[in-house]
Amino acid sequence: MADLDERFRSLSRSGSPDLWRDIETREPRSGIPPTPGVHRALAAAVALVIAIAGIGLAAVTFGGSEPATGTSGSLLGPKANGEIWFRVGGGEGGSRIDAVAPDGSSRRVVFSTDDGSHRSRISFSPDGSRIAYDNYVVGGTGIGTANLDGSEAVRLTDGVNDSWPSWSPDGTQILFSSTSYDPSIGRCEAGSPHEFDCPTDIYVMDADGSNVVRVTSDAADEFMPVWSPDGSTIAFVRNTEKASVPRPAIFTMRPDGSDVRQVSSGSGGSDWWPSWSPDGSRLAFAAIRNEDWGIWTVNADGSDEHMILGGMGAGYVDNPVWSPDGSLIAFVGNLEVDDYSPQDALYVMNADGTGLTPIADEPGVGVAGDIAWQPLPAPVETVGPTPVPTGAEVVETFDVANDVRSVAYGEGSIWVAASNDEGSFGGRIIRIDPATHEVQAEIPVEVIPTWEVGGGAMVVSDGSLWVTGSLEAPGAFDDPGGGADAAVIRIDTTTDEVVQTFEFGGTHGADLTFLDGELWVLVFGDESVDQEMEVVRVDLSSGDVLARIPLETGWAHSIVGAEGRLVVLESGPGAANAAGRAAVIDPNTHAVSRVEVPGEYITPMPVITGGQVWVSLDPGFARLDPRGVEFDDPVEVPRRFSDCCGFVEADDRGIWFLSLDPQTGTDRQLNLFDAATGDVAELAVLEDGAPVAMAVAPDSIWILNYEGTLTHVTLG
Amino acid sequence: MFTFGPVFPPVKVRVERSPAGGSRSEEIERLYRERGDRMWRAVLAFAGDPEVASDAVAEAFAQVLRRGKDVRDPERWVWRAAFRIASGELKERRKRPVVETIGTYEMEEPARDLVVALGALSEKQRRAVVLHDAAGYPAKEVARIVGSTEAAVRVHLMRGRRRLRELLKDDDG
């Protein structure tokens, strides 16, 4: 039986009609006016004359266009993209080094024409703080290093033909090529000047210029050495033939010169200017193949060699340099004239050859290459604030269970609490895969889970799911204060088993929070039988109640811990939700301070955003300072945001809440209140269900509906 | 005299060649030549009707040709337009995709069954699956094309593929 992938492959083998003639001739149905100046016409064929010039001639004509393939990766970790440095102009004079940001902005002159020294083939040190370069100015020839502004220059070698420096990933060594007289090599016959008669070979030295070691020594030319990001391999160019027409190709070897392997085929032309991808898996290089300039990539083992840019009509493209973060490739060239020209510009493209973008030119002179891409330390990934979404999309509303009570997100799963739907004590926790919406586990529990009126009916923390609810107790279920005790259970999220059950007295339901590692439970009471609401501190191991703090209210829904305090919103007289006080509890002294809430609640739930306690009001939100036990002035929002739904959730992005969709007046709309700015982002309209609870995940919002369905909203 | 290192002998010769791409219309034709086949097959898979696929792809390209530089990302624009047009045509014809018209189109049996099964998916699932599995775009790119989020696309993909396997009674994989 065919599998799904085979069916798609089968589909890809199906023929398709050529529609181009229809496309060219058809009048679009939608009445789109033709854009002035845009018309369909076949461009006249243009025969491009390709200069009969080799790379060497190019080097002389556009002198200095050879690269510093200076995107050396590093053992020091991932890199970010800094400036791109490149040569403007060329030849024996009149050139300078410019820098530009990868998006084409912030262009500047780095080393001006009359700077007094010539820095070619620049290579950045792995930390991007220094450069290596070669200098051909008489009296200063050789490889040098300097700070980015040219200061603290150190001349490391003095060979007139020393070139192409490349830093080792750890910054301790520098590769370069040179042509030194060596009578042991046949081609290197005595004569003058020896340097130009002898083969070019690759050398390595310490970054201070000491300990120069010759890596290659044969009659072929080896040059353009570039260290692999992990330091284990050197890529370089080697002439594959010693005949009168050498064909250069990309090779690799170990840093000691052993294990030489040909990587690029050089088929039909010449390959040069290797540049490693930062992960060390691939090499980009420039080539002339079958008379076309191109930029190619190949796996480090020589497999999967293919052209990513070039071929017919591509013009002149050369000098590819992989970006430090691996996403882009910079190169020099032009897409009009198939030769070096004063129109040559600096381009970047995606590493697969798409997204071609010119970022710097120099009309009349041209960009000559010498591209070096500065590596910067990659931003440290932190578990900081999740980006604020710019949009949201309802993916699906799907069935979960009857009589659902609360929803939470954590440990990579969505957790839904429901009763057993049998009218008896007991419930179930349904674990759902957020990607597939499949049920991963259904865990029976003894408690009837609490209706989520605040965020804490379930809490996922440190490999555990904490569920609040009520256990069967003496007395009739419907008796005031009887028949049920508040309880908390702990489920191990590895085994999906209930491992602890804590019982607290009280009545139906509870809420919980953690503050500085301590578990605090808001135990629901029953005012009608003088059963007080209370906050209890619980020993996590034994479940023993370590402290009981009574509240002065007929009803409270939820408890949060922040800024070193516990906060409960006590309802007004007669358990009215509309007004009340915030009770602020010092967890050490158990002292309770109270402050009037500056307005009517939307719902009596405090939430935490940005480490601060906020309360939703009608209409708006107010921040509570638990230390000072006072509210800031409320932040008002448009009245229509207060019309609905009665529950909120929060994370570091702000306060998530529902209102009525202004278009339909009945559908629910998901919004995000930015506590820093007071702005409200209207994100998505939920067409299905009557929401009862909400869970916030980094990339999604999950809304539990009274009908027993769950609505998945993704955030963009 | 100085040199910039080893001098390679000339390797290039004079050649005649096609025009280099420059104008938007050439760009659109190039896009069609490069992507047209898989776009047509993807829209066929989406709509289940070769006539709808041809009309939607041709109409989308014709529209982007007329819009010229007003369209900043022609590829994404054409993909979205082609799906939108195909979806509109299907609704207009008041029919579910596939079945009878696909029978007139020459296609291997596994592919034919696949196209029929695709018709049973929701529009969002079908669009995500054909862009990912028939057109070969990664989920992130599918999200860019359809104007959705990667997370949503991944959900549609997983659920769509699972449903297809159920419908086709295929092996996992």
JSON list of N, CA and C in Angstrom, two decimals, chain A residues 584-610:
[
{"chain": "A", "resi": 584, "resn": "VAL", "atom": "N", "xyz": [-3.82, 41.96, 51.05]},
{"chain": "A", "resi": 584, "resn": "VAL", "atom": "CA", "xyz": [-2.40, 41.72, 50.79]},
{"chain": "A", "resi": 584, "resn": "VAL", "atom": "C", "xyz": [-1.81, 41.04, 52.01]},
{"chain": "A", "resi": 585, "resn": "ILE", "atom": "N", "xyz": [-1.23, 39.85, 51.80]},
{"chain": "A", "resi": 585, "resn": "ILE", "atom": "CA", "xyz": [-0.78, 39.04, 52.92]},
{"chain": "A", "resi": 585, "resn": "ILE", "atom": "C", "xyz": [0.75, 38.98, 52.92]},
{"chain": "A", "resi": 586, "resn": "ASP", "atom": "N", "xyz": [1.35, 39.31, 54.04]},
{"chain": "A", "resi": 586, "resn": "ASP", "atom": "CA", "xyz": [2.79, 39.13, 54.21]},
{"chain": "A", "resi": 586, "resn": "ASP", "atom": "C", "xyz": [3.02, 37.65, 54.54]},
{"chain": "A", "resi": 587, "resn": "PRO", "atom": "N", "xyz": [3.74, 36.91, 53.70]},
{"chain": "A", "resi": 587, "resn": "PRO", "atom": "CA", "xyz": [3.87, 35.46, 53.92]},
{"chain": "A", "resi": 587, "resn": "PRO", "atom": "C", "xyz": [4.70, 35.13, 55.15]},
{"chain": "A", "resi": 588, "resn": "ASN", "atom": "N", "xyz": [5.44, 36.06, 55.64]},
{"chain": "A", "resi": 588, "resn": "ASN", "atom": "CA", "xyz": [6.28, 35.79, 56.80]},
{"chain": "A", "resi": 588, "resn": "ASN", "atom": "C", "xyz": [5.55, 36.08, 58.11]},
{"chain": "A", "resi": 589, "resn": "THR", "atom": "N", "xyz": [4.92, 37.26, 58.18]},
{"chain": "A", "resi": 589, "resn": "THR", "atom": "CA", "xyz": [4.24, 37.65, 59.41]},
{"chain": "A", "resi": 589, "resn": "THR", "atom": "C", "xyz": [2.77, 37.24, 59.41]},
{"chain": "A", "resi": 590, "resn": "HIS", "atom": "N", "xyz": [2.27, 36.90, 58.22]},
{"chain": "A", "resi": 590, "resn": "HIS", "atom": "CA", "xyz": [0.86, 36.55, 58.03]},
{"chain": "A", "resi": 590, "resn": "HIS", "atom": "C", "xyz": [-0.06, 37.76, 58.25]},
{"chain": "A", "resi": 591, "resn": "ALA", "atom": "N", "xyz": [0.55, 38.92, 58.34]},
{"chain": "A", "resi": 591, "resn": "ALA", "atom": "CA", "xyz": [-0.26, 40.13, 58.49]},
{"chain": "A", "resi": 591, "resn": "ALA", "atom": "C", "xyz": [-1.05, 40.38, 57.22]},
{"chain": "A", "resi": 592, "resn": "VAL", "atom": "N", "xyz": [-2.30, 40.79, 57.36]},
{"chain": "A", "resi": 592, "resn": "VAL", "atom": "CA", "xyz": [-3.15, 41.06, 56.20]},
{"chain": "A", "resi": 592, "resn": "VAL", "atom": "C", "xyz": [-3.46, 42.56, 56.16]},
{"chain": "A", "resi": 593, "resn": "SER", "atom": "N", "xyz": [-3.14, 43.20, 55.05]},
{"chain": "A", "resi": 593, "resn": "SER", "atom": "CA", "xyz": [-3.48, 44.60, 54.85]},
{"chain": "A", "resi": 593, "resn": "SER", "atom": "C", "xyz": [-4.51, 44.68, 53.74]},
{"chain": "A", "resi": 594, "resn": "ARG", "atom": "N", "xyz": [-5.34, 45.69, 53.78]},
{"chain": "A", "resi": 594, "resn": "ARG", "atom": "CA", "xyz": [-6.41, 45.76, 52.79]},
{"chain": "A", "resi": 594, "resn": "ARG", "atom": "C", "xyz": [-6.48, 47.14, 52.17]},
{"chain": "A", "resi": 595, "resn": "VAL", "atom": "N", "xyz": [-6.90, 47.18, 50.92]},
{"chain": "A", "resi": 595, "resn": "VAL", "atom": "CA", "xyz": [-7.07, 48.45, 50.22]},
{"chain": "A", "resi": 595, "resn": "VAL", "atom": "C", "xyz": [-8.30, 48.32, 49.32]},
{"chain": "A", "resi": 596, "resn": "GLU", "atom": "N", "xyz": [-9.07, 49.40, 49.26]},
{"chain": "A", "resi": 596, "resn": "GLU", "atom": "CA", "xyz": [-10.25, 49.38, 48.40]},
{"chain": "A", "resi": 596, "resn": "GLU", "atom": "C", "xyz": [-9.83, 49.33, 46.92]},
{"chain": "A", "resi": 597, "resn": "VAL", "atom": "N", "xyz": [-10.52, 48.53, 46.17]},
{"chain": "A", "resi": 597, "resn": "VAL", "atom": "CA", "xyz": [-10.26, 48.46, 44.72]},
{"chain": "A", "resi": 597, "resn": "VAL", "atom": "C", "xyz": [-10.86, 49.72, 44.09]},
{"chain": "A", "resi": 598, "resn": "PRO", "atom": "N", "xyz": [-10.09, 50.44, 43.25]},
{"chain": "A", "resi": 598, "resn": "PRO", "atom": "CA", "xyz": [-10.55, 51.73, 42.72]},
{"chain": "A", "resi": 598, "resn": "PRO", "atom": "C", "xyz": [-11.51, 51.58, 41.54]},
{"chain": "A", "resi": 599, "resn": "GLY", "atom": "N", "xyz": [-12.60, 50.89, 41.75]},
{"chain": "A", "resi": 599, "resn": "GLY", "atom": "CA", "xyz": [-13.56, 50.74, 40.67]},
{"chain": "A", "resi": 599, "resn": "GLY", "atom": "C", "xyz": [-14.29, 49.43, 40.81]},
{"chain": "A", "resi": 600, "resn": "GLU", "atom": "N", "xyz": [-15.12, 49.13, 39.83]},
{"chain": "A", "resi": 600, "resn": "GLU", "atom": "CA", "xyz": [-15.84, 47.86, 39.85]},
{"chain": "A", "resi": 600, "resn": "GLU", "atom": "C", "xyz": [-15.03, 46.83, 39.09]},
{"chain": "A", "resi": 601, "resn": "TYR", "atom": "N", "xyz": [-15.08, 45.61, 39.61]},
{"chain": "A", "resi": 601, "resn": "TYR", "atom": "CA", "xyz": [-14.36, 44.54, 38.93]},
{"chain": "A", "resi": 601, "resn": "TYR", "atom": "C", "xyz": [-15.02, 44.18, 37.60]},
{"chain": "A", "resi": 602, "resn": "ILE", "atom": "N", "xyz": [-14.19, 43.76, 36.66]},
{"chain": "A", "resi": 602, "resn": "ILE", "atom": "CA", "xyz": [-14.74, 42.91, 35.60]},
{"chain": "A", "resi": 602, "resn": "ILE", "atom": "C", "xyz": [-14.91, 41.52, 36.20]},
{"chain": "A", "resi": 603, "resn": "THR", "atom": "N", "xyz": [-13.88, 41.10, 36.88]},
{"chain": "A", "resi": 603, "resn": "THR", "atom": "CA", "xyz": [-13.93, 39.84, 37.61]},
{"chain": "A", "resi": 603, "resn": "THR", "atom": "C", "xyz": [-12.93, 39.96, 38.75]},
{"chain": "A", "resi": 604, "resn": "PRO", "atom": "N", "xyz": [-13.23, 39.39, 39.88]},
{"chain": "A", "resi": 604, "resn": "PRO", "atom": "CA", "xyz": [-12.36, 39.57, 41.03]},
{"chain": "A", "resi": 604, "resn": "PRO", "atom": "C", "xyz": [-11.12, 38.68, 40.99]},
{"chain": "A", "resi": 605, "resn": "MET", "atom": "N", "xyz": [-10.31, 38.85, 39.97]},
{"chain": "A", "resi": 605, "resn": "MET", "atom": "CA", "xyz": [-9.11, 38.04, 39.84]},
{"chain": "A", "resi": 605, "resn": "MET", "atom": "C", "xyz": [-7.91, 38.95, 39.68]},
{"chain": "A", "resi": 606, "resn": "PRO", "atom": "N", "xyz": [-6.94, 38.87, 40.55]},
{"chain": "A", "resi": 606, "resn": "PRO", "atom": "CA", "xyz": [-5.69, 39.55, 40.29]},
{"chain": "A", "resi": 606, "resn": "PRO", "atom": "C", "xyz": [-4.88, 38.72, 39.28]},
{"chain": "A", "resi": 607, "resn": "VAL", "atom": "N", "xyz": [-4.10, 39.37, 38.45]},
{"chain": "A", "resi": 607, "resn": "VAL", "atom": "CA", "xyz": [-3.22, 38.66, 37.52]},
{"chain": "A", "resi": 607, "resn": "VAL", "atom": "C", "xyz": [-1.83, 39.28, 37.60]},
{"chain": "A", "resi": 608, "resn": "ILE", "atom": "N", "xyz": [-0.85, 38.53, 37.11]},
{"chain": "A", "resi": 608, "resn": "ILE", "atom": "CA", "xyz": [0.53, 38.99, 37.17]},
{"chain": "A", "resi": 608, "resn": "ILE", "atom": "C", "xyz": [1.04, 39.22, 35.74]},
{"chain": "A", "resi": 609, "resn": "THR", "atom": "N", "xyz": [1.51, 40.42, 35.46]},
{"chain": "A", "resi": 609, "resn": "THR", "atom": "CA", "xyz": [2.20, 40.68, 34.20]},
{"chain": "A", "resi": 609, "resn": "THR", "atom": "C", "xyz": [3.40, 41.56, 34.51]},
{"chain": "A", "resi": 610, "resn": "GLY", "atom": "N", "xyz": [4.53, 41.17, 33.89]},
{"chain": "A", "resi": 610, "resn": "GLY", "atom": "CA", "xyz": [5.75, 41.92, 34.15]},
{"chain": "A", "resi": 610, "resn": "GLY", "atom": "C", "xyz": [6.13, 41.94, 35.63]}
]
